[in-house]
Short mmCIF file of C-alpha atoms in Angstrom, two decimals:
data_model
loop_
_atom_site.label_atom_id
_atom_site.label_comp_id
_atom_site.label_asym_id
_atom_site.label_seq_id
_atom_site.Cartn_x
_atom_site.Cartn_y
_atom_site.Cartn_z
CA UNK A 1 -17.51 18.24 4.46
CA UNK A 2 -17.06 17.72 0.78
CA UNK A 3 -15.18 15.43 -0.54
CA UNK A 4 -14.86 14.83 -4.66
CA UNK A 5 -13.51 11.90 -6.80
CA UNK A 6 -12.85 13.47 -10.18
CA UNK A 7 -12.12 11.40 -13.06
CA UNK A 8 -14.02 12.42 -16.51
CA UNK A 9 -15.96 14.61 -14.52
CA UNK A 10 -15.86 15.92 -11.10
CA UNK A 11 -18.31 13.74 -8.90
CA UNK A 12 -19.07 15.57 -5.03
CA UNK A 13 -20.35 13.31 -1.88
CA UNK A 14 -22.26 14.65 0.93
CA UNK A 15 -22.65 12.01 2.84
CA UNK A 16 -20.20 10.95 5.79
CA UNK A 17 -18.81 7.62 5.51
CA UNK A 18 -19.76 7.08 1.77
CA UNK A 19 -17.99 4.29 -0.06
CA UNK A 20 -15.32 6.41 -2.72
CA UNK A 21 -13.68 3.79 -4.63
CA UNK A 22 -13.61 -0.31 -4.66
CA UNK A 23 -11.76 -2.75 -6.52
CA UNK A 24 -11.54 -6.63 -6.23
CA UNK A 25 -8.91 -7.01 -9.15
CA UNK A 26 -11.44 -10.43 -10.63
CA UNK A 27 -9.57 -9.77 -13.99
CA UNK A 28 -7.66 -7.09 -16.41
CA UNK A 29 -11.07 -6.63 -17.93
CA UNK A 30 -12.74 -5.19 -15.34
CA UNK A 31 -10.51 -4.05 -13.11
CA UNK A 32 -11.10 -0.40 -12.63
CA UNK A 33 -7.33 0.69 -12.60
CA UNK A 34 -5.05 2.23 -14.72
CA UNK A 35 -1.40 1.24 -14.88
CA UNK A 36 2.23 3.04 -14.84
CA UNK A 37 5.93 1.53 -15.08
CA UNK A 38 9.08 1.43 -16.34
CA UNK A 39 11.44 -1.10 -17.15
CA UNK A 40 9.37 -2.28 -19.93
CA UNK A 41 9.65 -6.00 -20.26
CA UNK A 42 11.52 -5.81 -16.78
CA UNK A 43 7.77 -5.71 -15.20
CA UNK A 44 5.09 -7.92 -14.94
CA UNK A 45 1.28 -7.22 -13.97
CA UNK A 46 -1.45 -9.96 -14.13
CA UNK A 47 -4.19 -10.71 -12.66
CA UNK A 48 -4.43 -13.98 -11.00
CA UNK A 49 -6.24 -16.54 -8.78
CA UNK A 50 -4.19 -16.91 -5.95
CA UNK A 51 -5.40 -20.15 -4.63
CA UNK A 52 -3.73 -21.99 -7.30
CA UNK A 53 -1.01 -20.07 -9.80
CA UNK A 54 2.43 -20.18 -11.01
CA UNK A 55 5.61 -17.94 -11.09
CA UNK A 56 8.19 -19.55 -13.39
CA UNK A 57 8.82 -23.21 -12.53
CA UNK A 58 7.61 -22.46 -8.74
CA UNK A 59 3.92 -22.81 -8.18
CA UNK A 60 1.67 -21.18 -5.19
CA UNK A 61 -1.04 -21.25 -3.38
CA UNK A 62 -2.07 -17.92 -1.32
CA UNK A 63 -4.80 -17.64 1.08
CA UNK A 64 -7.87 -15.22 0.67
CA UNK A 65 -7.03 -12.27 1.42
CA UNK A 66 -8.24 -10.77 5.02
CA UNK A 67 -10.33 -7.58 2.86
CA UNK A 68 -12.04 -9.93 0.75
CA UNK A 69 -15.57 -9.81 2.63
CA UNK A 70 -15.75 -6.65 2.97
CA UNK A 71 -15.15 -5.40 -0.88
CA UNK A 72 -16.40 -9.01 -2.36
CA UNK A 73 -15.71 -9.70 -5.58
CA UNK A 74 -14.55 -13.02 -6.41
CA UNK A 75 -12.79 -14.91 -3.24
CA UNK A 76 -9.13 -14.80 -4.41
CA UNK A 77 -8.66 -12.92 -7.28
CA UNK A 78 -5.76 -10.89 -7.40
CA UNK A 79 -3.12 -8.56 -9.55
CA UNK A 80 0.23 -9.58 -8.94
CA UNK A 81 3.21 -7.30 -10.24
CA UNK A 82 7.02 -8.53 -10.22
CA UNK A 83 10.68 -6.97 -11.11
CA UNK A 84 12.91 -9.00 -13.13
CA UNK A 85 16.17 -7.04 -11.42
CA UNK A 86 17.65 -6.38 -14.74
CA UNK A 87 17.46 -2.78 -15.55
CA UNK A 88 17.65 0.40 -13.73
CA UNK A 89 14.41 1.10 -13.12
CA UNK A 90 11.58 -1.59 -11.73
CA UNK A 91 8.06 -0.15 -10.68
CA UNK A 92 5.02 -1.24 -11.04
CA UNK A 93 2.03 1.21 -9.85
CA UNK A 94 -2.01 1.01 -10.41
CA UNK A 95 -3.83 3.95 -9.99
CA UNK A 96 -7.91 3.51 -8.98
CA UNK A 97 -9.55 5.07 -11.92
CA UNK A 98 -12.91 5.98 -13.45
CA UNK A 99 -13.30 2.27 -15.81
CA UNK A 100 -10.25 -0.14 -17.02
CA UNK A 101 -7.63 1.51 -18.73
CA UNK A 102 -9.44 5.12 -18.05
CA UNK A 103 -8.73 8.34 -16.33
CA UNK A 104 -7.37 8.07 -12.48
CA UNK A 105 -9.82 9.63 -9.78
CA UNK A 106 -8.22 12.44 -7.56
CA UNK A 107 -9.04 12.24 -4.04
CA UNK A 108 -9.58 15.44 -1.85
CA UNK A 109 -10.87 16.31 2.12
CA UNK A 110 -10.46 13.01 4.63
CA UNK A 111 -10.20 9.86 3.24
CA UNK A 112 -8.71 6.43 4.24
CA UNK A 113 -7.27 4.31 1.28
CA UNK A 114 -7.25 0.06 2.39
CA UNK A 115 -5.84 -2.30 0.64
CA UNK A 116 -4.52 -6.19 1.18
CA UNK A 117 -0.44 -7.05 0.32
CA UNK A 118 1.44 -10.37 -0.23
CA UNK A 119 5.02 -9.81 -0.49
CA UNK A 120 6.62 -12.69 -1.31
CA UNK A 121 9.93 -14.12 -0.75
CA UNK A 122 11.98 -17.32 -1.39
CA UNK A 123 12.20 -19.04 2.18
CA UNK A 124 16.01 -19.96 2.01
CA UNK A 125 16.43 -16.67 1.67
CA UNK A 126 19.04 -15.62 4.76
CA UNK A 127 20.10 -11.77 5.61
CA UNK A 128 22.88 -12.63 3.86
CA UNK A 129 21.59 -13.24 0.39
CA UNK A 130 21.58 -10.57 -2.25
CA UNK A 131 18.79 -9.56 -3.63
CA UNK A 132 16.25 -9.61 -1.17
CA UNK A 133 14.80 -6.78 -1.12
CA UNK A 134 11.93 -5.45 -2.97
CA UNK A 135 9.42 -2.91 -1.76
CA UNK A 136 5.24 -2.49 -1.60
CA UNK A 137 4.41 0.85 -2.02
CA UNK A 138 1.26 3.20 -0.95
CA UNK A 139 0.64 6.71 -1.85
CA UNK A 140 -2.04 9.59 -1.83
CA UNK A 141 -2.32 12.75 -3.17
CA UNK A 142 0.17 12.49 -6.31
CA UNK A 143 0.24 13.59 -9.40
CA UNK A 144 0.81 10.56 -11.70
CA UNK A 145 3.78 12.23 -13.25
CA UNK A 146 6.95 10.06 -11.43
CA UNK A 147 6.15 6.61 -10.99
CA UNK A 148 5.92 5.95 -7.67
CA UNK A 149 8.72 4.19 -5.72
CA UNK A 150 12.30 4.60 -3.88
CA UNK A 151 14.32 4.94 -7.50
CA UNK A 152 12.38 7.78 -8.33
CA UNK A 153 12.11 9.95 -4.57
CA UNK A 154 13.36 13.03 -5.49
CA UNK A 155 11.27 13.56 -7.60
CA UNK A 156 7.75 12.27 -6.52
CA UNK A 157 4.71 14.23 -5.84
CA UNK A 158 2.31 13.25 -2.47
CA UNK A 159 2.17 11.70 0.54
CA UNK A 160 3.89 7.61 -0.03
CA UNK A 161 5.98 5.25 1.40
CA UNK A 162 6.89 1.56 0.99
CA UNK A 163 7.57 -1.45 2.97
CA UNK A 164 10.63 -3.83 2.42
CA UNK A 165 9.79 -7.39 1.92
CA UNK A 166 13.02 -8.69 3.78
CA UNK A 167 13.04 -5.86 7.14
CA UNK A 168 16.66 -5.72 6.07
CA UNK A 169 16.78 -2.37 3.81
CA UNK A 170 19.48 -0.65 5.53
CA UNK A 171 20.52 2.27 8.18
CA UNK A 172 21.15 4.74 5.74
CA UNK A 173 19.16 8.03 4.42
CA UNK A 174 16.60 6.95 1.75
CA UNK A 175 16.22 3.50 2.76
CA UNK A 176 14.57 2.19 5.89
CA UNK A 177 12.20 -0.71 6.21
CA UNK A 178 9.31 1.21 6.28
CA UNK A 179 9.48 4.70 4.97
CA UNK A 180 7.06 7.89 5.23
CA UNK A 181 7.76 11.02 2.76
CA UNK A 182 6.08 14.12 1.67
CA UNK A 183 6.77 14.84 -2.00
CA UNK A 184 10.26 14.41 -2.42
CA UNK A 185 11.13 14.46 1.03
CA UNK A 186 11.88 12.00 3.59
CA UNK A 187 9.90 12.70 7.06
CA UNK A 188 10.56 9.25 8.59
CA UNK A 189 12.02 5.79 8.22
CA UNK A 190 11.67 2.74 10.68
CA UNK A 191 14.85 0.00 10.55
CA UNK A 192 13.42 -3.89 11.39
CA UNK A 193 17.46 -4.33 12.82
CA UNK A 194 17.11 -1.00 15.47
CA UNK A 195 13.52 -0.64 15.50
CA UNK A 196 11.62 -4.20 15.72
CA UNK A 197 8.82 -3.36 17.91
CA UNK A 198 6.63 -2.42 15.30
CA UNK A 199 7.25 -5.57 12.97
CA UNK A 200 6.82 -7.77 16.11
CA UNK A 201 3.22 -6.33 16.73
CA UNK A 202 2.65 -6.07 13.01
CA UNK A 203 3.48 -9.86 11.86
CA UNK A 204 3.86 -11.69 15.30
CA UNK A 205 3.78 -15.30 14.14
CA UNK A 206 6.04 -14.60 10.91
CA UNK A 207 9.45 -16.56 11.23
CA UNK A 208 12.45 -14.53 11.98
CA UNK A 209 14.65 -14.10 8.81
CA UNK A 210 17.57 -16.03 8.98
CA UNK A 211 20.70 -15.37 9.15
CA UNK A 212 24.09 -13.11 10.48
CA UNK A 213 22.01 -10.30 11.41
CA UNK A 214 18.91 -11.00 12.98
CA UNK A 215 15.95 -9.82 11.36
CA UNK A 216 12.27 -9.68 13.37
CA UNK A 217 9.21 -10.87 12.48
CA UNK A 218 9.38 -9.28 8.30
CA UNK A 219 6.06 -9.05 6.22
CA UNK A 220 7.00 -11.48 3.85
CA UNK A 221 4.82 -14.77 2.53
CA UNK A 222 1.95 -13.01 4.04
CA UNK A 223 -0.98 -11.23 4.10
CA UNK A 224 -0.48 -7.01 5.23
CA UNK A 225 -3.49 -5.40 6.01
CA UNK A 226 -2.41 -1.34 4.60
CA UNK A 227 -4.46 1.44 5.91
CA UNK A 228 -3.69 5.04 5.38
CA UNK A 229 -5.94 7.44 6.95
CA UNK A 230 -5.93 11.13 5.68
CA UNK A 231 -7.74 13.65 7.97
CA UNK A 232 -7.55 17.32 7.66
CA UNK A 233 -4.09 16.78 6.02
CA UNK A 234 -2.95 14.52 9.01
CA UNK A 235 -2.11 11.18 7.53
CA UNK A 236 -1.83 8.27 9.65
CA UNK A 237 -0.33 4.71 7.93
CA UNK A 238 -0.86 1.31 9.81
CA UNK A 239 0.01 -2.22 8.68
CA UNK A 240 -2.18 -4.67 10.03
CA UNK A 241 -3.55 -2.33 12.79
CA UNK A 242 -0.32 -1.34 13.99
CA UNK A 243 0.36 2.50 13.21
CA UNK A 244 4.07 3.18 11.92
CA UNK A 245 3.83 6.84 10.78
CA UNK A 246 1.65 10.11 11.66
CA UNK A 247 1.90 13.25 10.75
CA UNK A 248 0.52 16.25 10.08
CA UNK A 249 -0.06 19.05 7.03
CA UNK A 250 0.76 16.31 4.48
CA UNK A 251 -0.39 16.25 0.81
CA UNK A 252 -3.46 14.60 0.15
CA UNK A 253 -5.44 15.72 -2.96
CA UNK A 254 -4.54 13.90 -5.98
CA UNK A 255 -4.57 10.31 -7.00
CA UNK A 256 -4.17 7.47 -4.89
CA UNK A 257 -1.87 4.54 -5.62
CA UNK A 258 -0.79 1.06 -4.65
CA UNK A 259 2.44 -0.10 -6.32
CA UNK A 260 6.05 -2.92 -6.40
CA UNK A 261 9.29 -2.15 -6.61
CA UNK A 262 12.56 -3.89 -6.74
CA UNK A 263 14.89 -1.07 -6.38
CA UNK A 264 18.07 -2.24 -6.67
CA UNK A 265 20.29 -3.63 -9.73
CA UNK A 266 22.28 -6.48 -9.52
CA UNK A 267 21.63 -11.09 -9.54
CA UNK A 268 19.90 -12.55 -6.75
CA UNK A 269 21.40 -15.37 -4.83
CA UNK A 270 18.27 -17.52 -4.38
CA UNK A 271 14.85 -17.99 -7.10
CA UNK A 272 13.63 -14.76 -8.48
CA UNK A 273 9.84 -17.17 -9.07
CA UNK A 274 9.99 -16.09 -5.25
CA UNK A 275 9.96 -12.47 -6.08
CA UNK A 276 6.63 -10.62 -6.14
CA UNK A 277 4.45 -8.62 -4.72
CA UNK A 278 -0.02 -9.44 -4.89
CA UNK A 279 -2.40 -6.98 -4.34
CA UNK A 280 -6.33 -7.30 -3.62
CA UNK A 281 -9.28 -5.53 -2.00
CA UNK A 282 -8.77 -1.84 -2.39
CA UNK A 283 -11.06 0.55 -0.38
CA UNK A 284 -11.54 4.66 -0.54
CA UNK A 285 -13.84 5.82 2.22
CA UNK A 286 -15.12 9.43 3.15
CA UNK A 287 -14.43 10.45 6.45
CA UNK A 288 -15.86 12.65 8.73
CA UNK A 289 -13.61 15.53 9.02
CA UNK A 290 -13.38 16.76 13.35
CA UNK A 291 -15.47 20.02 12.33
CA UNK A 292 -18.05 18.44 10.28
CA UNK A 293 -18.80 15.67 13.21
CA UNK A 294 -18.73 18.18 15.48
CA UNK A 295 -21.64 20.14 13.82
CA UNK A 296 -23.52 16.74 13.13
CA UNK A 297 -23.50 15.81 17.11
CA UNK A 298 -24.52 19.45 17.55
CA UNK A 299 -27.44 19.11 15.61
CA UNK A 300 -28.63 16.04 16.84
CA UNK A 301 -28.08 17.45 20.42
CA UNK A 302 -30.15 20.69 19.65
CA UNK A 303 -32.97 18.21 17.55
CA UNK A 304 -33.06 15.96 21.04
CA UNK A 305 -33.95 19.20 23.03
CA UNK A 306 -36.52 20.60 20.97
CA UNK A 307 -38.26 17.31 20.62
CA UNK A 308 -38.36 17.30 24.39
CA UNK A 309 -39.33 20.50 25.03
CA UNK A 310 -42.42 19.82 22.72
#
């Protein structure tokens, strides 16, 4: 297997299991990302230590973050990116690239993309509020062209998704708590209200969300573990071990990208300080595709024989 990570230049890797891409998001400086949004002012990306920031007049103090020993980097340093909810268009995406500020890398072959999200949301928020729900998004294999989120599906590139904050996005086409598409088309969506079982493995010990309609065991004020696993053009996507969505002869050479989105217009009936979304620990590893392991345990088989027979 080959797999390449082109940025500047195009850069192969031979070896099975080699580390692709890391980022601990310590600061703006040095973070080796490069940024796309609309909404202008609507957005906000900083970086941030999460054991002790603020968000307006509301101030927080986050955990570290479960990937944090395995990409190190300082303890809990984040990026956190927010919608204001007063424009059309709110999306925030970061794309891992060659330096800070430079060209994204393009991902090709078998891969998994890892990352920690926080998706945060005011506590007296009920199902009944409006304005609950904003969405973290994942993607692979785009083409940096659309941003990334629900506002702009039709027209997005790759294989992406999101996952709603609140569990309470809706029954209808295009919504869905957790959603799976390929380019501009919508393979799957899971519904917290018809479909809990997967946010009650997911986030066990999260409180239910409150309210007329009951809502099970949502992501928010804590920490998601995302992995999305691309092999042979299957892509698997699991939040905190828990797979939601496979499926096969997906798109999965291009960029890579993490991203927030508040996708709907409108006031909020509780404190928009409550409303954002941190990221930390991104991984890209190299995976061994089936045919490529398969050769490498033949060749160890047939090196273990003729050792023997010496």
């Amino acid at each position: 297997m080959v797999l390449t990570a082109v940025g500047a230049t195009s850069i192969a890797f031979h070896v099975h299991g080699q580390l692709l891409y890391s980022e601990a998001f310590d600061s703006s400086g040095s973070a080796n990302v490069v940024g796309n949004t609309t909404g202008g002012a609507n957005m906000e990306v900083r970086y941030v230590d999460y054991s002790s920031f603020m968000v307006g007049s509301q101030s927080f103090s986050i955990p570290e973050a479960p990937g944090s020993a395995v990409v190190g980097g300082l303890a809990t340093r984040g990026v956190l990116m927010r919608s204001t909810y007063d424009g059309t268009a709110r999306i925030a995406n970061l794309f891992p690239a060659a330096g800070p500020g430079g060209s994204p890398l393009t991902f090709s072959g078998s891969y998994s993309l890892s990352f920690d999200m926080w998706l945060s949301l005011d506590p007296t928020a009920t199902t009944a509020s409006a304005g609950t729900t904003e969405v973290g998004i994942w993607g692979i294999g785009t083409d940096n062209n659309t941003p990334i989120g629900r506002t702009y599906r039709s027209s997005v590139k790759g294989t992406w998704g999101w996952l709603s904050v609140d569990g309470g996005f809706g029954s209808t086409v295009n919504n869905g708590d957790a959603a799976f598409r390929s380019n501009g088309v919508q393979v799957a969506i899971l519904e917290n209200p018809t479909q809990p079982a997967n946010w009650q493995a997911a986030w066990p010990n999260n409180p239910n969300l409150p309210g007329t309609t009951p809502i099970v065991n949502p992501p928010w004020n804590s920490w998601t573990s995302v992995e999305v696993t691309a092999i042979e053009g299957e892509v698997s996507v699991k939040f905190n071990g828990v797979e939601f969505f496979k499926y096969a002869d997906m798109p999965t050479t291009g960029f890579a990208v993490i991203g927030y989105e508040d996708p709907f217009t409108g006031s909020t009936s509780f404190s928009p300080d409550w409303q954002w979304g941190l990221f930390d620990n991104i991984r890209i590893v190299a995976i061994p595709e089936p045919s490529s392991l398969g050769l490498m345990l033949l060749s160890g088989l047939l090196g273990l024989f003729g050792r023997r027979r010496s």
